CSV table of C-alpha atoms in Angstrom, one decimal:
chain,number,residue,atom,x,y,z
A,1,UNK,CA,35.7,25.9,7.8
A,2,UNK,CA,39.0,24.7,9.1
A,3,UNK,CA,42.1,26.0,7.4
A,4,UNK,CA,45.6,24.6,7.4
A,5,UNK,CA,48.0,27.4,6.9
A,6,UNK,CA,51.8,27.7,6.7
A,7,UNK,CA,53.1,30.7,8.5
A,8,UNK,CA,56.6,32.3,8.9
A,9,UNK,CA,57.0,33.9,12.4
A,10,UNK,CA,59.9,35.2,14.4
A,11,UNK,CA,60.4,33.6,17.8
A,12,UNK,CA,62.4,35.5,20.4
A,13,UNK,CA,64.3,33.7,23.1
A,14,UNK,CA,65.6,35.8,25.9
A,15,UNK,CA,69.3,35.2,26.7
A,16,UNK,CA,68.5,33.8,30.2
A,17,UNK,CA,66.2,31.1,28.7
A,18,UNK,CA,69.0,29.7,26.6
A,19,UNK,CA,70.6,26.5,27.8
A,20,UNK,CA,74.3,27.1,28.6
A,21,UNK,CA,75.3,24.2,26.4
A,22,UNK,CA,73.0,25.3,23.6
A,23,UNK,CA,71.4,21.9,23.3
A,24,UNK,CA,67.8,22.7,24.0
A,25,UNK,CA,67.3,25.4,21.4
A,26,UNK,CA,64.5,23.5,19.5
A,27,UNK,CA,62.6,22.9,22.7
A,28,UNK,CA,62.9,26.6,23.7
A,29,UNK,CA,61.8,27.7,20.3
A,30,UNK,CA,58.8,25.4,20.3
A,31,UNK,CA,57.7,26.4,23.8
A,32,UNK,CA,57.9,30.1,22.9
A,33,UNK,CA,56.1,29.5,19.6
A,34,UNK,CA,53.3,27.5,21.4
A,35,UNK,CA,53.0,30.4,23.8
A,36,UNK,CA,52.8,33.0,21.1
A,37,UNK,CA,50.4,30.9,19.1
A,38,UNK,CA,48.1,30.3,22.1
A,39,UNK,CA,48.0,34.0,23.1
A,40,UNK,CA,47.1,35.1,19.6
A,41,UNK,CA,43.4,34.4,19.7
A,42,UNK,CA,42.4,35.2,16.2
A,43,UNK,CA,43.2,37.4,13.1
A,44,UNK,CA,40.9,38.9,10.5
A,45,UNK,CA,42.5,36.9,7.6
A,46,UNK,CA,43.0,33.5,9.2
A,47,UNK,CA,40.2,33.3,11.8
A,48,UNK,CA,40.5,31.7,15.2
A,49,UNK,CA,43.8,30.0,16.0
A,50,UNK,CA,43.0,26.5,17.0
A,51,UNK,CA,46.2,24.5,17.1
A,52,UNK,CA,49.8,24.4,16.0
A,53,UNK,CA,50.4,21.3,13.9
A,54,UNK,CA,54.0,21.1,12.8
A,55,UNK,CA,57.1,23.1,13.3
A,56,UNK,CA,58.6,22.8,9.8
A,57,UNK,CA,61.7,24.8,9.9
A,58,UNK,CA,63.9,26.8,12.4
A,59,UNK,CA,66.2,29.3,10.7
A,60,UNK,CA,69.4,30.7,11.9
A,61,UNK,CA,69.2,32.7,15.1
A,62,UNK,CA,70.2,36.3,15.1
A,63,UNK,CA,71.2,38.2,18.3
A,64,UNK,CA,69.5,41.4,19.0
A,65,UNK,CA,72.2,43.7,20.1
A,66,UNK,CA,70.2,46.0,22.3
A,67,UNK,CA,68.4,43.3,24.3
A,68,UNK,CA,70.5,40.2,23.9
A,69,UNK,CA,67.5,38.2,22.8
A,70,UNK,CA,68.0,35.7,20.0
A,71,UNK,CA,65.5,35.9,17.1
A,72,UNK,CA,64.8,32.6,15.3
A,73,UNK,CA,62.8,32.8,12.0
A,74,UNK,CA,60.5,29.8,12.0
A,75,UNK,CA,58.0,28.3,9.6
A,76,UNK,CA,55.2,26.2,11.0
A,77,UNK,CA,51.8,24.9,10.0
A,78,UNK,CA,48.8,25.7,12.1
A,79,UNK,CA,45.1,25.0,12.1
A,80,UNK,CA,42.6,27.9,12.2
A,81,UNK,CA,38.9,28.2,12.0
A,82,UNK,CA,37.1,30.8,9.9
A,83,UNK,CA,33.5,31.2,8.8
A,84,UNK,CA,33.0,32.5,5.3
A,85,UNK,CA,30.0,34.2,3.8
A,86,UNK,CA,27.8,31.7,2.2
A,87,UNK,CA,29.3,28.7,4.0
A,88,UNK,CA,26.9,26.1,5.5
A,89,UNK,CA,27.9,25.4,9.1
A,90,UNK,CA,26.3,24.4,12.3
A,91,UNK,CA,26.1,26.0,15.7
A,92,UNK,CA,24.6,25.5,19.1
A,93,UNK,CA,21.9,27.8,20.5
A,94,UNK,CA,23.1,29.6,23.6
A,95,UNK,CA,20.5,32.3,24.0
A,96,UNK,CA,16.9,32.8,22.9
A,97,UNK,CA,15.3,36.2,22.5
A,98,UNK,CA,12.0,37.2,21.0
A,99,UNK,CA,13.9,38.8,18.0
A,100,UNK,CA,16.1,35.8,17.4
A,101,UNK,CA,18.7,33.5,18.8
A,102,UNK,CA,22.4,33.6,19.5
A,103,UNK,CA,24.5,30.6,18.5
A,104,UNK,CA,28.0,29.4,19.1
A,105,UNK,CA,29.7,28.0,16.1
A,106,UNK,CA,33.0,26.4,17.0
A,107,UNK,CA,35.1,29.1,18.7
A,108,UNK,CA,32.8,31.9,17.5
A,109,UNK,CA,30.4,32.8,20.3
A,110,UNK,CA,28.5,35.5,18.5
A,111,UNK,CA,26.4,34.2,15.7
A,112,UNK,CA,23.0,35.9,15.4
A,113,UNK,CA,20.0,34.3,13.8
A,114,UNK,CA,17.2,36.7,13.4
A,115,UNK,CA,13.6,35.6,13.6
A,116,UNK,CA,13.2,37.0,10.1
A,117,UNK,CA,15.7,34.6,8.8
A,118,UNK,CA,13.9,31.6,10.4
A,119,UNK,CA,11.1,31.0,7.9
A,120,UNK,CA,8.0,29.4,9.5
A,121,UNK,CA,9.4,29.5,13.0
A,122,UNK,CA,7.5,31.4,15.7
A,123,UNK,CA,8.6,32.5,19.1
A,124,UNK,CA,6.9,30.5,21.8
A,125,UNK,CA,7.3,30.3,25.6
A,126,UNK,CA,6.8,26.8,26.9
A,127,UNK,CA,8.5,27.0,30.2
A,128,UNK,CA,11.7,28.1,28.3
A,129,UNK,CA,11.5,30.5,25.4
A,130,UNK,CA,12.0,28.8,22.0
A,131,UNK,CA,11.2,29.0,18.3
A,132,UNK,CA,9.0,26.3,16.9
A,133,UNK,CA,7.5,25.6,13.5
A,134,UNK,CA,4.3,23.7,12.4
A,135,UNK,CA,6.2,20.4,12.3
A,136,UNK,CA,7.0,20.9,16.0
A,137,UNK,CA,10.7,21.3,15.2
A,138,UNK,CA,12.3,23.4,17.9
A,139,UNK,CA,15.1,25.9,18.2
A,140,UNK,CA,16.0,26.3,21.8
A,141,UNK,CA,19.0,26.5,24.1
A,142,UNK,CA,21.3,23.6,23.4
A,143,UNK,CA,19.8,22.8,19.9
A,144,UNK,CA,22.2,22.3,17.1
A,145,UNK,CA,21.2,24.2,14.0
A,146,UNK,CA,22.6,24.1,10.5
A,147,UNK,CA,22.6,27.5,8.9
A,148,UNK,CA,24.1,29.6,6.2
A,149,UNK,CA,26.5,32.4,7.0
A,150,UNK,CA,25.0,35.7,5.7
A,151,UNK,CA,27.8,37.9,6.7
A,152,UNK,CA,30.7,38.1,9.1
A,153,UNK,CA,32.4,41.1,10.8
A,154,UNK,CA,35.8,41.2,12.4
A,155,UNK,CA,36.1,43.1,15.7
A,156,UNK,CA,39.6,44.3,16.0
A,157,UNK,CA,39.4,45.3,19.7
A,158,UNK,CA,38.0,42.0,20.9
A,159,UNK,CA,39.9,39.9,18.4
A,160,UNK,CA,36.8,38.0,17.4
A,161,UNK,CA,34.2,37.7,14.7
A,162,UNK,CA,30.5,38.2,14.8
A,163,UNK,CA,28.3,36.6,12.2
A,164,UNK,CA,24.7,36.7,10.8
A,165,UNK,CA,23.0,33.5,10.1
A,166,UNK,CA,20.0,32.4,8.1
A,167,UNK,CA,17.9,29.3,7.7
A,168,UNK,CA,16.5,30.3,4.3
A,169,UNK,CA,17.2,27.4,2.0
A,170,UNK,CA,16.6,23.7,2.0
A,171,UNK,CA,18.1,21.4,4.6
A,172,UNK,CA,18.8,24.2,7.0
A,173,UNK,CA,17.5,24.2,10.6
A,174,UNK,CA,17.8,22.2,13.7
A,175,UNK,CA,19.1,18.7,13.5
B,1,UNK,CA,31.3,46.0,7.3
B,2,UNK,CA,32.3,43.8,4.6
B,3,UNK,CA,35.7,44.0,3.0
B,4,UNK,CA,34.0,45.5,0.0
B,5,UNK,CA,33.1,48.5,2.0
B,6,UNK,CA,29.5,47.9,2.9
B,7,UNK,CA,27.9,50.2,5.5
B,8,UNK,CA,27.3,48.8,9.0
B,9,UNK,CA,26.5,45.3,9.9
B,10,UNK,CA,23.6,44.6,7.6
B,11,UNK,CA,22.9,41.6,5.4
B,12,UNK,CA,23.6,43.0,2.0
B,13,UNK,CA,22.4,40.3,-0.2
B,14,UNK,CA,22.7,40.7,-3.9
B,15,UNK,CA,21.2,38.8,-6.7
B,16,UNK,CA,21.2,39.1,-10.4
B,17,UNK,CA,18.1,37.1,-10.7
B,18,UNK,CA,14.7,38.5,-11.4
B,19,UNK,CA,11.8,36.7,-12.8
B,20,UNK,CA,12.4,35.5,-16.3
B,21,UNK,CA,15.8,37.1,-16.6
B,22,UNK,CA,18.5,35.7,-18.7
B,23,UNK,CA,21.6,35.4,-16.6
B,24,UNK,CA,23.9,36.6,-19.4
B,25,UNK,CA,21.9,39.8,-19.8
B,26,UNK,CA,22.6,41.0,-16.3
B,27,UNK,CA,26.3,41.6,-16.3
B,28,UNK,CA,27.4,44.9,-15.1
B,29,UNK,CA,30.8,46.5,-14.8
B,30,UNK,CA,30.3,47.6,-11.2
B,31,UNK,CA,28.7,44.4,-10.0
B,32,UNK,CA,30.3,41.0,-10.7
B,33,UNK,CA,27.4,38.7,-11.1
B,34,UNK,CA,27.1,35.0,-10.9
B,35,UNK,CA,26.4,33.5,-14.3
B,36,UNK,CA,25.5,29.9,-15.0
B,37,UNK,CA,26.1,29.1,-18.6
B,38,UNK,CA,24.3,25.9,-19.7
B,39,UNK,CA,27.3,24.9,-21.7
B,40,UNK,CA,29.5,25.2,-18.6
B,41,UNK,CA,32.1,27.2,-20.5
B,42,UNK,CA,31.6,30.6,-18.8
B,43,UNK,CA,30.3,29.1,-15.6
B,44,UNK,CA,33.8,28.6,-14.3
B,45,UNK,CA,34.5,32.3,-14.4
B,46,UNK,CA,31.5,32.9,-12.2
B,47,UNK,CA,33.1,32.0,-8.9
B,48,UNK,CA,33.4,35.7,-8.0
B,49,UNK,CA,31.9,37.9,-5.4
B,50,UNK,CA,28.6,39.4,-6.4
B,51,UNK,CA,28.5,42.3,-3.9
B,52,UNK,CA,28.1,45.6,-5.6
B,53,UNK,CA,29.9,48.5,-4.1
B,54,UNK,CA,26.6,50.4,-3.7
B,55,UNK,CA,25.2,47.8,-1.4
B,56,UNK,CA,21.9,48.2,0.5
B,57,UNK,CA,20.1,45.5,2.3
B,58,UNK,CA,17.9,43.3,0.1
B,59,UNK,CA,18.1,45.6,-2.9
B,60,UNK,CA,18.0,43.8,-6.2
B,61,UNK,CA,19.4,45.4,-9.3
B,62,UNK,CA,19.3,44.3,-12.8
B,63,UNK,CA,20.1,46.2,-16.0
B,64,UNK,CA,16.5,47.2,-16.2
B,65,UNK,CA,16.3,48.7,-12.7
B,66,UNK,CA,15.1,47.6,-9.3
B,67,UNK,CA,13.3,44.3,-8.8
B,68,UNK,CA,11.1,44.1,-5.8
B,69,UNK,CA,12.5,41.7,-3.2
B,70,UNK,CA,9.2,40.0,-2.6
B,71,UNK,CA,9.1,38.8,-6.2
B,72,UNK,CA,12.5,37.2,-5.9
B,73,UNK,CA,11.8,35.4,-2.6
B,74,UNK,CA,8.7,33.7,-4.0
B,75,UNK,CA,10.1,32.8,-7.4
B,76,UNK,CA,13.7,32.0,-6.7
B,77,UNK,CA,14.2,31.1,-3.1
B,78,UNK,CA,17.8,30.0,-3.7
B,79,UNK,CA,18.8,33.1,-5.6
B,80,UNK,CA,20.0,35.0,-2.6
B,81,UNK,CA,21.6,31.9,-1.2
B,82,UNK,CA,23.4,31.3,-4.5
B,83,UNK,CA,25.1,34.7,-4.6
B,84,UNK,CA,26.5,34.6,-1.1
B,85,UNK,CA,27.8,31.1,-1.5
B,86,UNK,CA,30.0,31.9,-4.5
B,87,UNK,CA,32.0,34.2,-2.3
B,88,UNK,CA,33.3,31.6,0.0
B,89,UNK,CA,36.3,30.4,-2.0
B,90,UNK,CA,37.4,33.9,-3.1
B,91,UNK,CA,38.5,34.7,0.5
B,92,UNK,CA,41.0,32.0,1.4
B,93,UNK,CA,44.3,33.5,2.3
B,94,UNK,CA,47.6,32.6,0.6
B,95,UNK,CA,49.5,29.5,1.8
B,96,UNK,CA,46.2,28.2,3.2
B,97,UNK,CA,44.4,25.0,2.4
B,98,UNK,CA,40.9,24.2,3.6
B,99,UNK,CA,40.4,21.0,5.6
B,100,UNK,CA,37.4,18.7,5.8
B,101,UNK,CA,35.9,18.5,9.2
B,102,UNK,CA,36.8,14.9,9.5
B,103,UNK,CA,40.4,15.7,8.7
B,104,UNK,CA,40.4,18.5,11.2
B,105,UNK,CA,39.0,16.2,13.9
B,106,UNK,CA,41.8,13.6,13.3
B,107,UNK,CA,44.5,16.3,13.7
B,108,UNK,CA,42.9,18.0,16.7
B,109,UNK,CA,42.1,14.7,18.5
B,110,UNK,CA,45.8,13.6,17.9
B,111,UNK,CA,47.0,16.8,19.5
B,112,UNK,CA,44.7,16.4,22.4
B,113,UNK,CA,46.0,12.9,23.1
B,114,UNK,CA,49.5,14.2,23.0
B,115,UNK,CA,48.7,17.1,25.3
B,116,UNK,CA,47.3,14.6,27.8
B,117,UNK,CA,50.8,13.2,28.0
B,118,UNK,CA,52.6,16.6,27.9
B,119,UNK,CA,50.2,18.5,30.2
B,120,UNK,CA,52.4,17.9,33.2
B,121,UNK,CA,54.7,20.6,31.7
B,122,UNK,CA,52.9,23.9,32.5
B,123,UNK,CA,54.9,25.8,29.9
B,124,UNK,CA,53.0,24.0,27.1
B,125,UNK,CA,49.7,25.7,26.3
B,126,UNK,CA,46.9,25.2,24.0
B,127,UNK,CA,45.0,28.1,22.4
B,128,UNK,CA,41.7,29.1,24.0
B,129,UNK,CA,39.8,28.2,20.9
B,130,UNK,CA,41.1,24.6,20.8
B,131,UNK,CA,38.4,23.0,22.9
B,132,UNK,CA,35.6,24.7,21.0
B,133,UNK,CA,37.1,23.8,17.7
B,134,UNK,CA,37.4,20.2,18.7
B,135,UNK,CA,33.9,20.1,20.0
B,136,UNK,CA,32.6,21.6,16.7
B,137,UNK,CA,34.1,18.8,14.6
B,138,UNK,CA,33.6,16.0,17.1
B,139,UNK,CA,29.8,16.3,16.9
B,140,UNK,CA,29.5,17.9,13.5
B,141,UNK,CA,31.6,15.7,11.2
B,142,UNK,CA,29.8,13.2,9.0
B,143,UNK,CA,32.6,10.7,8.3
B,144,UNK,CA,35.0,8.8,10.4
B,145,UNK,CA,37.7,8.1,7.9
B,146,UNK,CA,39.1,11.2,6.1
B,147,UNK,CA,41.5,9.2,3.9
B,148,UNK,CA,38.6,7.2,2.4
B,149,UNK,CA,36.6,10.4,1.9
B,150,UNK,CA,39.5,12.0,0.1
B,151,UNK,CA,40.0,8.9,-2.0
B,152,UNK,CA,36.4,9.1,-3.1
B,153,UNK,CA,36.3,12.8,-3.8
B,154,UNK,CA,39.7,13.2,-5.3
B,155,UNK,CA,38.7,11.8,-8.8
B,156,UNK,CA,36.2,14.7,-9.0
B,157,UNK,CA,39.2,17.0,-9.5
B,158,UNK,CA,39.6,15.9,-13.1
B,159,UNK,CA,36.0,17.2,-13.7
B,160,UNK,CA,37.0,20.6,-12.4
B,161,UNK,CA,36.0,20.4,-8.8
B,162,UNK,CA,38.3,22.5,-6.6
B,163,UNK,CA,39.9,21.6,-3.3
B,164,UNK,CA,37.6,24.0,-1.5
B,165,UNK,CA,34.5,22.6,-3.2
B,166,UNK,CA,35.5,19.1,-2.2
B,167,UNK,CA,35.8,20.3,1.4
B,168,UNK,CA,32.4,21.8,1.4
B,169,UNK,CA,30.9,18.6,-0.1
B,170,UNK,CA,32.5,16.6,2.7
B,171,UNK,CA,31.4,19.0,5.4
B,172,UNK,CA,27.7,19.4,4.4
B,173,UNK,CA,27.3,15.6,4.0
B,174,UNK,CA,24.9,15.7,1.0
B,175,UNK,CA,22.5,12.9,0.3
B,176,UNK,CA,21.7,13.8,-3.3
B,177,UNK,CA,23.3,15.8,-6.1
B,178,UNK,CA,20.5,18.4,-5.8
B,179,UNK,CA,21.8,19.1,-2.3
B,180,UNK,CA,25.3,19.4,-3.6
B,181,UNK,CA,24.3,22.0,-6.2
B,182,UNK,CA,22.2,23.8,-3.6
B,183,UNK,CA,25.1,24.0,-1.1
B,184,UNK,CA,27.9,24.5,-3.7
B,185,UNK,CA,26.3,26.6,-6.4
B,186,UNK,CA,29.7,27.2,-8.0
B,187,UNK,CA,29.4,23.7,-9.4
B,188,UNK,CA,26.0,24.3,-11.1
B,189,UNK,CA,27.7,25.6,-14.2
B,190,UNK,CA,29.3,22.2,-14.7
B,191,UNK,CA,26.2,20.2,-13.9
B,192,UNK,CA,26.2,18.3,-17.2
B,193,UNK,CA,29.8,17.2,-16.9
B,194,UNK,CA,29.8,16.4,-13.3
B,195,UNK,CA,26.4,14.9,-12.4
B,196,UNK,CA,27.4,11.3,-13.1
B,197,UNK,CA,30.8,11.2,-11.3
B,198,UNK,CA,29.2,13.1,-8.4
B,199,UNK,CA,26.4,10.7,-8.1
B,200,UNK,CA,28.9,7.9,-8.0
B,201,UNK,CA,30.9,9.6,-5.3
B,202,UNK,CA,27.9,10.3,-3.2
B,203,UNK,CA,26.9,6.7,-3.3
B,204,UNK,CA,30.3,5.7,-2.0
B,205,UNK,CA,30.2,8.4,0.6
B,206,UNK,CA,26.9,7.3,1.9
B,207,UNK,CA,28.5,4.0,3.0
B,208,UNK,CA,31.1,5.9,5.0
B,209,UNK,CA,28.6,8.0,6.9
B,210,UNK,CA,29.0,8.1,10.6
B,211,UNK,CA,26.1,6.5,12.5
B,212,UNK,CA,24.2,9.0,14.7
């Protein structure tokens, strides 16, 4: 699910980046903020950082005496993406194994759908490996699959989530 | 692995349903269980996590002891699904508002168009997840016009539908109210009050659906 969140951050502008006439402060703050936002891949609470929407407020700058940098407190709204347990989402299959498939759901590359959570689907090798059911419905590389999120885990070191998926329930599966 | 302190990365699915059990009889102090009161009065309190602290994979507990998982899967295939689904809305952070996929697409597409103009400036960067996020909504959204969708779903708020539930409805693109209650089980407790306005909303939404 996409989330719109309002966040207060501090943006630091080094003294050398400041325009001598002091006229381009807003631009400097925005560029630094965009840079900081872009380099922050994801957080546990908010999910993957997708886009910065609005810079709502730039507070009064304070000079850091030791470094000469100016710190501006800003408030902005951003768009993030996070999967929640129990949410119905869709993903694209990127790997097929005998035990299950790996899907990509938006920016999350590591969603695992076990064969045990694909009721009535069997592993078949028809040229390429895939899962197929009696109605000839296929789950193969490139298929888009609607699933329910069983659980998610935050990986602090990699700054990413991994998730478990399931097709148990009506209206879930490839579409 | 879960914030509740579960062990390892296992699917710890909890359910308070066993065959022939009364929902109200399965409350426990340690486990907050989903309850669907037919009168709808207590149902609104049931939007809570149902994970017990002593979670083990596929273990079902009631006040009378363990219920075999095989029994549950044949008799109540949606029971496990129901308990997980209720947890969704409990986890939204503060100052956060959920967006419908069609709304997110409109915002991200607008940013992409602006970036096409601004991309000459190398100091302006987009996050690495931007393209994947846009791709997700580009092909996955059901509706083209988020304002119309919001106008249709907004009146459901007077019947107790929350913002998050509205977003889930818009995202799963349901064709019938049975699908809505299957995908948003937190609304089941208000089935009597909400079926009619929901039916009406779905009829209007079906006209807005994006052609494949």
